[in-house]
Amino acid sequence: MKNIVVLVSGGGTNLQAIIDAVNDGKITNGRISCVISSNENAYALTRAKENNINTAVIKRKDYETLTQYDEALIQLINSKSADLIVLAGFMTIISENVTKAFENRIINVHPSLIPSFCGQGFYGLNVHEKALSRGVKVTGATVHFVNEVCDGGPIILQKAVDVHEGDTPEALQKRVMEQAEWVILPKAVDLFCNDKIKIENGITIIKA
Ligand code: GAR
């Protein structure tokens, strides 16, 4: 059984999708051992508590230097015996110290089809604002491993979602979450927990 630590900052709908998939048996061989938030008011923490999942809060601003924050975050994650770390709407950029400490064990869900609309400055609703301003007809979501390049790690799963005429950023965000994020994130967690993901030359291969 693998220990999953989920890092959150906000509403936690992706966390909920993972909780539901564990409860429904769609994620096997994994349990959420802790939910760590960068924000003590995140609704994601309420979701965790309602499901009797341990929680912790760690804020970048409580540490003088990035190195001190990184060390504290690494220690916290290690104290939960994490096999897999899931960034589910975690809005603090993870530095190289942290990605190196958990190489090929951190995954992130991003609300676009990487390599479009990703990298520094692309997060949450603004990804959908940028997609709409560019006039793309198709967008979607990506689950990928996290390395030292922001949104640049090996891609695990992607799912496309149609853009509709007259979409607002909020409407598009909702459709991308419902049709893509909440589907592919639990699926990627299940694949990881069952040792079905192999990385070769920076590219993932999903084992049958
Ligand atoms: C999700 O749309 C997630 O893809 C996005 O933040 C939202 C969090 O929602 N993450 C990023 O933009 C990371 N670059 P949630 O708290 O309801 O899961």
CSV table of C-alpha atoms and ligand atoms in Angstrom, one decimal:
chain,number,residue,atom,x,y,z
A,1,MET,CA,0.0,0.0,0.0
A,2,LYS,CA,1.5,3.3,-1.0
A,3,ASN,CA,1.3,6.5,1.1
A,4,ILE,CA,0.0,9.5,-0.9
A,5,VAL,CA,0.6,13.0,0.4
A,6,VAL,CA,-1.6,15.6,-1.3
A,7,LEU,CA,-0.4,19.3,-1.4
A,8,VAL,CA,-3.2,21.9,-1.8
A,9,SER,CA,-3.9,25.6,-1.5
A,10,GLY,CA,-7.5,26.2,-2.3
A,11,GLY,CA,-10.9,24.5,-2.8
A,12,GLY,CA,-9.6,21.0,-3.2
A,13,THR,CA,-11.9,19.6,-5.8
A,14,ASN,CA,-9.0,17.6,-7.2
A,15,LEU,CA,-8.3,16.3,-3.7
A,16,GLN,CA,-12.0,15.3,-3.5
A,17,ALA,CA,-11.6,13.4,-6.8
A,18,ILE,CA,-8.7,11.4,-5.3
A,19,ILE,CA,-10.6,10.8,-2.0
A,20,ASP,CA,-13.7,9.6,-3.9
A,21,ALA,CA,-11.6,7.3,-6.1
A,22,VAL,CA,-9.9,5.8,-3.1
A,23,ASN,CA,-13.3,5.2,-1.4
A,24,ASP,CA,-14.8,3.8,-4.7
A,25,GLY,CA,-11.9,1.4,-5.2
A,26,LYS,CA,-10.8,3.2,-8.4
A,27,ILE,CA,-7.5,3.9,-6.8
A,28,THR,CA,-6.0,0.7,-5.5
A,29,ASN,CA,-2.9,0.1,-3.5
A,30,GLY,CA,-2.8,3.7,-2.2
A,31,ARG,CA,-4.1,5.7,0.8
A,32,ILE,CA,-3.9,9.4,1.5
A,33,SER,CA,-1.6,9.7,4.6
A,34,CYS,CA,-1.8,13.5,4.8
A,35,VAL,CA,-3.1,16.6,3.1
A,36,ILE,CA,-0.6,19.5,3.4
A,37,SER,CA,-1.9,23.1,2.7
A,38,SER,CA,0.0,26.3,2.0
A,39,ASN,CA,-3.1,28.2,3.3
A,40,GLU,CA,-4.8,27.5,6.7
A,41,ASN,CA,-8.1,28.6,5.3
A,42,ALA,CA,-8.2,26.3,2.3
A,43,TYR,CA,-11.5,24.5,2.0
A,44,ALA,CA,-9.4,21.5,0.9
A,45,LEU,CA,-8.5,21.1,4.6
A,46,THR,CA,-12.2,20.7,5.6
A,47,ARG,CA,-12.6,18.0,2.9
A,48,ALA,CA,-9.6,16.2,4.4
A,49,LYS,CA,-10.9,16.5,8.0
A,50,GLU,CA,-14.4,15.3,6.9
A,51,ASN,CA,-12.7,12.1,5.6
A,52,ASN,CA,-10.5,11.6,8.7
A,53,ILE,CA,-7.3,12.4,6.8
A,54,ASN,CA,-4.4,14.0,8.7
A,55,THR,CA,-3.6,17.6,7.8
A,56,ALA,CA,-0.7,20.0,8.1
A,57,VAL,CA,-0.1,23.6,7.0
A,58,ILE,CA,3.2,25.1,5.8
A,59,LYS,CA,3.5,28.6,4.6
A,60,ARG,CA,6.5,30.0,2.6
A,61,LYS,CA,6.2,33.3,4.4
A,62,ASP,CA,6.9,31.7,7.8
A,63,TYR,CA,10.5,31.0,6.7
A,64,GLU,CA,13.2,33.5,6.2
A,65,THR,CA,14.9,31.8,3.3
A,66,LEU,CA,13.8,29.5,0.5
A,67,THR,CA,16.3,26.9,1.7
A,68,GLN,CA,14.8,26.9,5.2
A,69,TYR,CA,11.3,26.5,3.7
A,70,ASP,CA,12.5,23.7,1.4
A,71,GLU,CA,14.1,21.8,4.3
A,72,ALA,CA,10.9,22.1,6.4
A,73,LEU,CA,8.7,21.0,3.5
A,74,ILE,CA,11.0,18.0,2.8
A,75,GLN,CA,11.0,17.0,6.5
A,76,LEU,CA,7.2,17.3,6.7
A,77,ILE,CA,6.7,15.1,3.7
A,78,ASN,CA,9.2,12.6,4.9
A,79,SER,CA,7.5,12.5,8.3
A,80,LYS,CA,4.4,11.2,6.5
A,81,SER,CA,6.4,8.4,4.8
A,82,ALA,CA,5.2,9.6,1.4
A,83,ASP,CA,5.7,7.3,-1.6
A,84,LEU,CA,3.8,9.7,-3.9
A,85,ILE,CA,3.3,13.5,-3.6
A,86,VAL,CA,0.4,14.9,-5.5
A,87,LEU,CA,0.2,18.7,-6.2
A,88,ALA,CA,-3.5,19.3,-6.5
A,89,GLY,CA,-3.9,23.0,-6.9
A,90,PHE,CA,-0.8,23.8,-4.8
A,91,MET,CA,0.1,27.4,-5.6
A,92,THR,CA,3.6,27.6,-4.2
A,93,ILE,CA,6.3,26.8,-6.7
A,94,ILE,CA,8.3,23.8,-5.7
A,95,SER,CA,12.1,24.4,-5.9
A,96,GLU,CA,14.8,22.2,-7.2
A,97,ASN,CA,15.8,21.1,-3.6
A,98,VAL,CA,12.3,19.6,-3.2
A,99,THR,CA,12.0,18.0,-6.7
A,100,LYS,CA,15.5,16.4,-6.3
A,101,ALA,CA,14.5,15.0,-2.9
A,102,PHE,CA,11.5,13.3,-4.4
A,103,GLU,CA,12.6,12.6,-7.9
A,104,ASN,CA,9.9,11.0,-10.1
A,105,ARG,CA,7.6,10.8,-7.1
A,106,ILE,CA,5.9,14.2,-7.4
A,107,ILE,CA,3.0,14.6,-9.8
A,108,ASN,CA,1.0,17.8,-10.7
A,109,VAL,CA,-2.3,18.5,-12.4
A,110,HIS,CA,-2.3,21.5,-14.7
A,111,PRO,CA,-5.4,22.9,-16.4
A,112,SER,CA,-4.2,23.0,-20.0
A,113,LEU,CA,-2.7,20.7,-22.6
A,114,ILE,CA,1.0,21.2,-21.9
A,115,PRO,CA,3.1,22.6,-23.6
A,116,SER,CA,0.4,25.2,-24.2
A,117,PHE,CA,-0.5,27.8,-21.5
A,118,CYS,CA,2.0,26.5,-18.9
A,119,GLY,CA,5.1,27.6,-17.0
A,120,GLN,CA,5.7,30.4,-14.6
A,121,GLY,CA,2.6,32.7,-14.3
A,122,PHE,CA,0.1,30.2,-15.6
A,123,TYR,CA,-2.1,28.9,-12.7
A,124,GLY,CA,-5.7,28.5,-11.8
A,125,LEU,CA,-8.3,30.7,-13.6
A,126,ASN,CA,-5.7,32.7,-15.5
A,127,VAL,CA,-4.8,29.7,-17.6
A,128,HIS,CA,-8.3,29.7,-19.0
A,129,GLU,CA,-8.3,33.4,-19.5
A,130,LYS,CA,-5.2,33.1,-21.6
A,131,ALA,CA,-6.6,30.2,-23.6
A,132,LEU,CA,-9.8,32.1,-24.3
A,133,SER,CA,-7.8,35.3,-25.3
A,134,ARG,CA,-5.8,33.2,-27.7
A,135,GLY,CA,-9.0,31.8,-29.2
A,136,VAL,CA,-8.1,28.1,-29.0
A,137,LYS,CA,-10.9,25.7,-29.8
A,138,VAL,CA,-9.6,22.9,-27.7
A,139,THR,CA,-7.9,22.9,-24.3
A,140,GLY,CA,-7.8,20.3,-21.5
A,141,ALA,CA,-5.7,19.1,-18.6
A,142,THR,CA,-2.3,17.4,-18.1
A,143,VAL,CA,-0.9,15.3,-15.3
A,144,HIS,CA,2.9,15.3,-15.3
A,145,PHE,CA,5.8,14.5,-13.1
A,146,VAL,CA,7.4,17.5,-11.4
A,147,ASN,CA,11.0,18.3,-12.1
A,148,GLU,CA,13.1,21.5,-11.9
A,149,VAL,CA,11.4,23.0,-15.0
A,150,CYS,CA,8.1,24.6,-14.1
A,151,ASP,CA,5.4,22.4,-15.8
A,152,GLY,CA,8.2,20.7,-17.7
A,153,GLY,CA,8.4,17.2,-16.3
A,154,PRO,CA,7.4,14.0,-18.2
A,155,ILE,CA,3.7,13.9,-19.2
A,156,ILE,CA,1.7,11.1,-17.7
A,157,LEU,CA,-1.9,11.7,-19.0
A,158,GLN,CA,-3.7,14.3,-20.9
A,159,LYS,CA,-7.4,14.9,-21.8
A,160,ALA,CA,-8.8,17.4,-24.3
A,161,VAL,CA,-11.9,19.5,-23.7
A,162,ASP,CA,-13.8,21.6,-26.3
A,163,VAL,CA,-14.0,25.3,-25.9
A,164,HIS,CA,-17.5,26.6,-26.5
A,165,GLU,CA,-18.4,30.0,-28.1
A,166,GLY,CA,-19.2,32.5,-25.4
A,167,ASP,CA,-17.3,30.6,-22.7
A,168,THR,CA,-16.2,32.6,-19.7
A,169,PRO,CA,-13.0,31.6,-17.9
A,170,GLU,CA,-15.1,30.2,-15.0
A,171,ALA,CA,-17.3,28.1,-17.4
A,172,LEU,CA,-14.2,26.8,-19.1
A,173,GLN,CA,-12.5,26.0,-15.9
A,174,LYS,CA,-15.5,24.1,-14.6
A,175,ARG,CA,-15.7,22.0,-17.9
A,176,VAL,CA,-12.0,21.3,-17.8
A,177,MET,CA,-12.2,20.2,-14.2
A,178,GLU,CA,-15.3,18.0,-14.7
A,179,GLN,CA,-14.3,16.4,-18.0
A,180,ALA,CA,-10.5,16.2,-17.6
A,181,GLU,CA,-8.8,17.0,-14.2
A,182,TRP,CA,-11.1,14.9,-12.0
A,183,VAL,CA,-10.8,12.0,-14.5
A,184,ILE,CA,-7.0,11.9,-15.2
A,185,LEU,CA,-5.6,12.8,-11.8
A,186,PRO,CA,-7.1,9.8,-9.9
A,187,LYS,CA,-6.2,7.6,-12.9
A,188,ALA,CA,-2.6,8.8,-12.8
A,189,VAL,CA,-2.5,8.2,-9.0
A,190,ASP,CA,-3.8,4.7,-9.5
A,191,LEU,CA,-1.2,4.0,-12.2
A,192,PHE,CA,1.6,5.2,-10.0
A,193,CYS,CA,0.3,3.2,-6.9
A,194,ASN,CA,0.3,0.1,-9.1
A,195,ASP,CA,3.8,0.7,-10.5
A,196,LYS,CA,2.4,1.1,-14.0
A,197,ILE,CA,4.4,4.2,-15.0
A,198,LYS,CA,7.9,3.9,-16.4
A,199,ILE,CA,10.1,6.9,-17.5
A,200,GLU,CA,12.5,6.4,-20.4
A,201,ASN,CA,14.4,9.3,-21.9
A,202,GLY,CA,12.1,11.9,-20.3
A,203,ILE,CA,9.0,10.2,-21.7
A,204,THR,CA,6.5,8.1,-19.7
A,205,ILE,CA,5.4,4.7,-20.8
A,206,ILE,CA,2.2,3.3,-19.3
A,207,LYS,CA,2.6,-0.4,-18.7
A,208,ALA,CA,-0.4,-2.6,-19.7
B,1,GAR,C1,-7.1,23.3,-10.7
B,1,GAR,O1,-7.7,23.7,-11.8
B,1,GAR,C2,-5.6,22.9,-11.0
B,1,GAR,O2,-5.5,22.3,-12.2
B,1,GAR,C3,-5.0,24.2,-10.9
B,1,GAR,O3,-5.6,24.9,-9.8
B,1,GAR,C4,-6.9,24.4,-9.7
B,1,GAR,C5,-7.1,23.9,-8.2
B,1,GAR,O4,-8.5,23.6,-8.0
B,1,GAR,N1,-3.6,24.1,-10.8
B,1,GAR,C6,-2.7,24.9,-11.4
B,1,GAR,O5,-3.0,25.9,-12.0
B,1,GAR,C7,-1.2,24.6,-11.1
B,1,GAR,N2,-0.4,25.3,-12.1
B,1,GAR,P1,-8.9,22.6,-6.7
B,1,GAR,O6,-8.2,23.3,-5.5
B,1,GAR,O7,-10.3,22.7,-6.7
B,1,GAR,O8,-8.3,21.3,-7.0
